[in-house]
Amino acid sequence: GGTGHIALTTPLPAIIGTGPLTIDGTSGVGCSPNSNAFGQSDNAVITVSLDGNNVVSFGLILQTNDVTIKGLGFRNFNFGGLGEAIKIDNVTGCTIAGNFIGTDNGGASAQPNFFGVVLNGAGATLNTVGGSNPADRNLIAGNASWGVIFANAASDNDVYGNYIGLRSDASTGLANGNGGVTVCATCIDNTIGNSAVGNVISGHASGIGVEVNGVDTYLLGNRIGTRADGTAALPNNVGLVLNADDTYIGGVGPGER
């Protein structure tokens, strides 16, 4: 029920044990989730944040199933060229929703983690980054490397409803250094976007929007290289890099465009 800028000097322990577990920053005084529709600015008010101060590499490491992380800020988890704000580490059923990852609490300036969200390992399956409701939208921007990474055989995960590489105003870029989303070669059957609400992946003027190296990856309903409302360009240097077979871009339904 309080507010706080939690400045870390040593790493937090990994989250282990038995879920379900919810860590809910929206319970903080003055905090409120985003209520604006997809395509509009993100009006979330973040009052509780974890800060690695560039001396701690890792923010929250999830090593138990069914954990929900929402309404928090994550910044400056970047020490010695290594760092992950949130790592879903070989577990299932976790949800990352409504967070500002790599920015200040207003979503206007970069406070870089090295990586934003990492889905790691063959056991990392059936996890969700984002969601279909406005309150679920993550702002993932300003990180030093990638915003979202599928790594080491992570499979059957969903990333949708997020703004990746944009400020909270939804019209100007705040790039992740390497790009928005990357899928490693051993990862399969992951979905970026969906027919109800996609992602906006834009503003990486020197980077890549989405890089796909793993088979059976689906990209549905995303806006890549535009402002959130789709009315003007907000370019990535390269929109899509496809290095894998069986990559599906769009679909037959209007929402999959």
Short mmCIF file of C-alpha atoms in Angstrom, two decimals:
data_model
loop_
_atom_site.label_atom_id
_atom_site.label_comp_id
_atom_site.label_asym_id
_atom_site.label_seq_id
_atom_site.Cartn_x
_atom_site.Cartn_y
_atom_site.Cartn_z
CA GLY A 1 0.00 0.00 0.00
CA GLY A 2 3.02 2.36 -0.03
CA THR A 3 5.14 4.05 -2.63
CA GLY A 4 8.78 3.49 -3.21
CA HIS A 5 11.87 3.75 -5.28
CA ILE A 6 13.64 0.58 -4.19
CA ALA A 7 17.33 1.10 -4.88
CA LEU A 8 19.18 -2.22 -4.73
CA THR A 9 22.82 -2.71 -3.88
CA THR A 10 22.72 -6.52 -3.90
CA PRO A 11 20.62 -8.93 -5.97
CA LEU A 12 17.21 -10.07 -4.82
CA PRO A 13 16.75 -13.82 -4.33
CA ALA A 14 14.98 -15.69 -7.11
CA ILE A 15 11.26 -16.26 -6.60
CA ILE A 16 10.88 -19.96 -5.79
CA GLY A 17 8.36 -22.14 -4.03
CA THR A 18 4.77 -22.78 -5.07
CA GLY A 19 2.50 -20.39 -6.96
CA PRO A 20 0.20 -18.75 -7.60
CA LEU A 21 1.82 -15.53 -6.44
CA THR A 22 1.08 -11.94 -7.41
CA ILE A 23 3.42 -8.98 -6.92
CA ASP A 24 1.16 -6.01 -7.50
CA GLY A 25 2.58 -2.50 -7.76
CA THR A 26 -0.87 -1.10 -8.44
CA SER A 27 -1.54 -1.36 -4.71
CA GLY A 28 0.91 1.50 -4.17
CA VAL A 29 -0.38 4.89 -3.07
CA GLY A 30 -1.24 6.98 -6.12
CA CYS A 31 -0.55 4.16 -8.58
CA SER A 32 -3.05 3.38 -11.29
CA PRO A 33 -2.97 1.09 -14.34
CA ASN A 34 -3.29 2.31 -17.88
CA SER A 35 -6.87 2.86 -19.00
CA ASN A 36 -6.31 4.18 -22.53
CA ALA A 37 -7.16 1.98 -25.49
CA PHE A 38 -4.60 0.43 -27.82
CA GLY A 39 -3.18 3.15 -30.07
CA GLN A 40 -3.50 5.88 -27.47
CA SER A 41 -0.93 7.11 -24.98
CA ASP A 42 -0.18 5.02 -21.90
CA ASN A 43 -1.54 6.83 -18.85
CA ALA A 44 -0.38 4.35 -16.21
CA VAL A 45 0.92 5.93 -13.01
CA ILE A 46 3.85 3.92 -11.63
CA THR A 47 4.84 4.69 -8.04
CA VAL A 48 6.78 1.55 -7.05
CA SER A 49 9.98 0.77 -8.91
CA LEU A 50 13.00 -1.51 -8.59
CA ASP A 51 16.31 0.12 -9.47
CA GLY A 52 19.50 -1.87 -10.01
CA ASN A 53 21.58 1.35 -9.93
CA ASN A 54 23.87 -0.21 -12.55
CA VAL A 55 25.48 -2.25 -9.77
CA VAL A 56 22.97 -5.15 -9.78
CA SER A 57 22.48 -7.26 -12.89
CA PHE A 58 19.17 -9.01 -12.21
CA GLY A 59 15.79 -7.71 -11.14
CA LEU A 60 13.15 -10.40 -10.60
CA ILE A 61 13.97 -13.99 -11.55
CA LEU A 62 10.88 -16.20 -11.61
CA GLN A 63 11.65 -19.83 -10.83
CA THR A 64 8.19 -20.96 -9.78
CA ASN A 65 5.04 -21.35 -11.84
CA ASP A 66 2.05 -19.02 -11.95
CA VAL A 67 3.63 -15.75 -10.87
CA THR A 68 2.09 -12.43 -11.90
CA ILE A 69 4.15 -9.23 -11.90
CA LYS A 70 2.20 -6.04 -12.51
CA GLY A 71 2.30 -2.31 -12.06
CA LEU A 72 6.02 -1.94 -11.30
CA GLY A 73 8.94 -0.03 -12.75
CA PHE A 74 12.22 -1.81 -13.55
CA ARG A 75 15.32 0.16 -14.38
CA ASN A 76 19.12 0.17 -14.39
CA PHE A 77 19.64 -3.59 -14.11
CA ASN A 78 22.81 -3.34 -16.15
CA PHE A 79 26.16 -4.18 -14.59
CA GLY A 80 29.24 -5.04 -16.58
CA GLY A 81 27.28 -5.45 -19.82
CA LEU A 82 24.90 -7.95 -18.27
CA GLY A 83 21.43 -7.54 -16.86
CA GLU A 84 17.81 -8.67 -17.03
CA ALA A 85 14.92 -6.74 -15.53
CA ILE A 86 12.58 -9.77 -15.47
CA LYS A 87 13.55 -13.35 -16.24
CA ILE A 88 10.98 -16.13 -16.60
CA ASP A 89 13.35 -18.98 -15.97
CA ASN A 90 12.13 -22.45 -17.01
CA VAL A 91 8.66 -22.01 -15.51
CA THR A 92 5.13 -21.86 -16.83
CA GLY A 93 1.95 -19.83 -16.42
CA CYS A 94 3.57 -16.52 -15.51
CA THR A 95 2.19 -13.11 -16.51
CA ILE A 96 4.07 -9.83 -16.87
CA ALA A 97 1.54 -7.00 -17.21
CA GLY A 98 1.29 -3.26 -16.80
CA ASN A 99 4.96 -2.56 -16.05
CA PHE A 100 7.40 0.11 -17.25
CA ILE A 101 10.62 -1.70 -18.12
CA GLY A 102 13.66 0.39 -19.00
CA THR A 103 12.20 3.85 -18.39
CA ASP A 104 11.57 6.35 -15.64
CA ASN A 105 8.24 6.18 -13.85
CA GLY A 106 6.68 8.51 -16.42
CA GLY A 107 7.76 6.43 -19.40
CA ALA A 108 9.51 9.43 -20.93
CA SER A 109 13.26 8.84 -20.52
CA ALA A 110 15.53 5.84 -20.65
CA GLN A 111 16.77 4.13 -17.50
CA PRO A 112 18.30 1.14 -19.28
CA ASN A 113 18.32 -2.41 -18.16
CA PHE A 114 20.58 -4.51 -20.36
CA PHE A 115 17.69 -6.79 -21.39
CA GLY A 116 14.05 -6.10 -20.63
CA VAL A 117 12.08 -9.38 -20.36
CA VAL A 118 13.74 -12.75 -20.92
CA LEU A 119 11.79 -15.99 -21.42
CA ASN A 120 14.42 -18.62 -20.83
CA GLY A 121 14.64 -22.37 -21.19
CA ALA A 122 12.63 -25.32 -22.46
CA GLY A 123 10.52 -25.16 -19.32
CA ALA A 124 9.47 -21.58 -20.10
CA THR A 125 6.11 -22.24 -21.71
CA LEU A 126 2.57 -20.84 -21.64
CA ASN A 127 3.72 -17.50 -20.24
CA THR A 128 2.25 -14.13 -21.21
CA VAL A 129 3.96 -10.76 -21.53
CA GLY A 130 1.18 -8.18 -21.78
CA GLY A 131 -2.48 -9.02 -22.32
CA SER A 132 -5.68 -7.96 -24.02
CA ASN A 133 -6.82 -5.32 -21.52
CA PRO A 134 -5.42 -1.76 -21.46
CA ALA A 135 -4.18 -2.31 -17.90
CA ASP A 136 -2.05 -5.22 -19.12
CA ARG A 137 0.11 -3.10 -21.43
CA ASN A 138 3.82 -3.15 -20.67
CA LEU A 139 5.99 -0.27 -21.80
CA ILE A 140 9.30 -1.89 -22.74
CA ALA A 141 11.69 0.78 -23.96
CA GLY A 142 15.08 2.34 -23.41
CA ASN A 143 16.88 -0.92 -22.64
CA ALA A 144 20.47 -1.30 -23.74
CA SER A 145 20.03 -4.47 -25.80
CA TRP A 146 16.71 -6.23 -26.61
CA GLY A 147 13.33 -5.41 -25.16
CA VAL A 148 12.04 -9.02 -25.15
CA ILE A 149 14.05 -12.21 -25.70
CA PHE A 150 12.88 -15.77 -26.26
CA ALA A 151 15.93 -17.87 -25.34
CA ASN A 152 17.15 -21.44 -24.94
CA ALA A 153 14.16 -23.37 -26.31
CA ALA A 154 11.38 -21.29 -24.73
CA SER A 155 8.13 -22.34 -26.44
CA ASP A 156 4.40 -21.62 -26.64
CA ASN A 157 4.60 -18.18 -25.07
CA ASP A 158 2.64 -15.05 -25.97
CA VAL A 159 3.73 -11.41 -26.16
CA TYR A 160 0.90 -9.02 -27.01
CA GLY A 161 -0.69 -5.72 -26.12
CA ASN A 162 2.65 -4.00 -25.42
CA TYR A 163 4.41 -0.84 -26.54
CA ILE A 164 8.00 -1.77 -27.35
CA GLY A 165 10.43 1.02 -28.24
CA LEU A 166 8.04 3.91 -27.60
CA ARG A 167 7.63 6.51 -24.90
CA SER A 168 4.38 6.55 -22.99
CA ASP A 169 3.12 9.30 -25.31
CA ALA A 170 2.83 6.52 -27.93
CA SER A 171 4.11 8.79 -30.69
CA THR A 172 7.86 9.18 -30.10
CA GLY A 173 10.57 6.56 -29.93
CA LEU A 174 12.63 5.38 -26.98
CA ALA A 175 14.63 2.62 -28.54
CA ASN A 176 15.88 -0.61 -27.10
CA GLY A 177 19.49 -0.71 -28.30
CA ASN A 178 19.48 -3.86 -30.45
CA GLY A 179 15.77 -3.90 -31.12
CA GLY A 180 12.33 -4.84 -29.92
CA VAL A 181 11.90 -8.64 -29.87
CA THR A 182 14.25 -11.49 -30.74
CA VAL A 183 13.47 -15.21 -30.92
CA CYS A 184 16.45 -17.56 -30.66
CA ALA A 185 17.02 -20.50 -32.98
CA THR A 186 15.97 -23.19 -30.50
CA CYS A 187 12.65 -21.53 -29.61
CA ILE A 188 9.44 -22.80 -31.24
CA ASP A 189 5.73 -22.02 -31.41
CA ASN A 190 5.88 -18.55 -29.88
CA THR A 191 3.39 -15.82 -30.77
CA ILE A 192 4.05 -12.08 -30.98
CA GLY A 193 0.72 -10.24 -31.07
CA ASN A 194 -2.73 -11.77 -31.50
CA SER A 195 -6.01 -11.19 -33.29
CA ALA A 196 -7.51 -9.13 -30.45
CA VAL A 197 -4.59 -6.78 -29.80
CA GLY A 198 -1.07 -6.80 -31.14
CA ASN A 199 2.05 -4.95 -30.12
CA VAL A 200 3.47 -1.68 -31.30
CA ILE A 201 7.15 -2.33 -32.04
CA SER A 202 8.67 0.88 -33.32
CA GLY A 203 11.24 3.59 -32.77
CA HIS A 204 14.38 1.46 -33.06
CA ALA A 205 16.07 3.84 -35.49
CA SER A 206 19.37 1.98 -35.25
CA GLY A 207 17.95 -1.46 -34.52
CA ILE A 208 15.52 -4.18 -35.53
CA GLY A 209 11.82 -4.38 -34.84
CA VAL A 210 11.50 -8.18 -34.66
CA GLU A 211 14.19 -10.80 -35.32
CA VAL A 212 13.01 -14.40 -35.76
CA ASN A 213 15.48 -17.28 -35.65
CA GLY A 214 13.13 -19.96 -34.27
CA VAL A 215 10.61 -21.98 -36.27
CA ASP A 216 6.83 -21.75 -36.03
CA THR A 217 6.78 -18.15 -34.85
CA TYR A 218 3.55 -16.21 -35.37
CA LEU A 219 3.35 -12.43 -35.78
CA LEU A 220 -0.27 -11.29 -35.62
CA GLY A 221 -1.91 -7.89 -35.52
CA ASN A 222 1.23 -5.86 -34.81
CA ARG A 223 2.14 -2.32 -35.79
CA ILE A 224 5.81 -2.37 -36.66
CA GLY A 225 7.48 0.92 -37.55
CA THR A 226 4.55 3.25 -36.88
CA ARG A 227 3.25 5.35 -34.06
CA ALA A 228 0.86 3.49 -31.79
CA ASP A 229 -2.17 4.89 -33.60
CA GLY A 230 -0.76 3.80 -36.96
CA THR A 231 -1.14 7.25 -38.52
CA ALA A 232 2.53 8.09 -39.06
CA ALA A 233 5.92 6.44 -39.34
CA LEU A 234 8.07 5.78 -36.29
CA PRO A 235 10.73 3.76 -38.03
CA ASN A 236 12.87 0.89 -37.01
CA ASN A 237 16.12 0.67 -38.97
CA VAL A 238 14.96 -2.80 -40.06
CA GLY A 239 11.39 -3.91 -39.45
CA LEU A 240 11.67 -7.70 -39.63
CA VAL A 241 14.60 -10.10 -39.88
CA LEU A 242 13.46 -13.65 -40.67
CA ASN A 243 16.04 -16.41 -40.34
CA ALA A 244 13.71 -19.37 -39.74
CA ASP A 245 11.28 -21.55 -41.63
CA ASP A 246 7.56 -21.54 -40.88
CA THR A 247 7.27 -17.93 -39.76
CA TYR A 248 3.72 -16.66 -40.10
CA ILE A 249 3.08 -12.95 -40.57
CA GLY A 250 -0.54 -11.89 -40.37
CA GLY A 251 -3.52 -14.11 -41.10
CA VAL A 252 -6.95 -14.29 -42.66
CA GLY A 253 -8.79 -12.38 -39.93
CA PRO A 254 -8.92 -8.55 -39.85
CA GLY A 255 -7.34 -8.49 -36.40
CA GLU A 256 -4.36 -10.50 -37.61
CA ARG A 257 -3.40 -7.95 -40.25
#
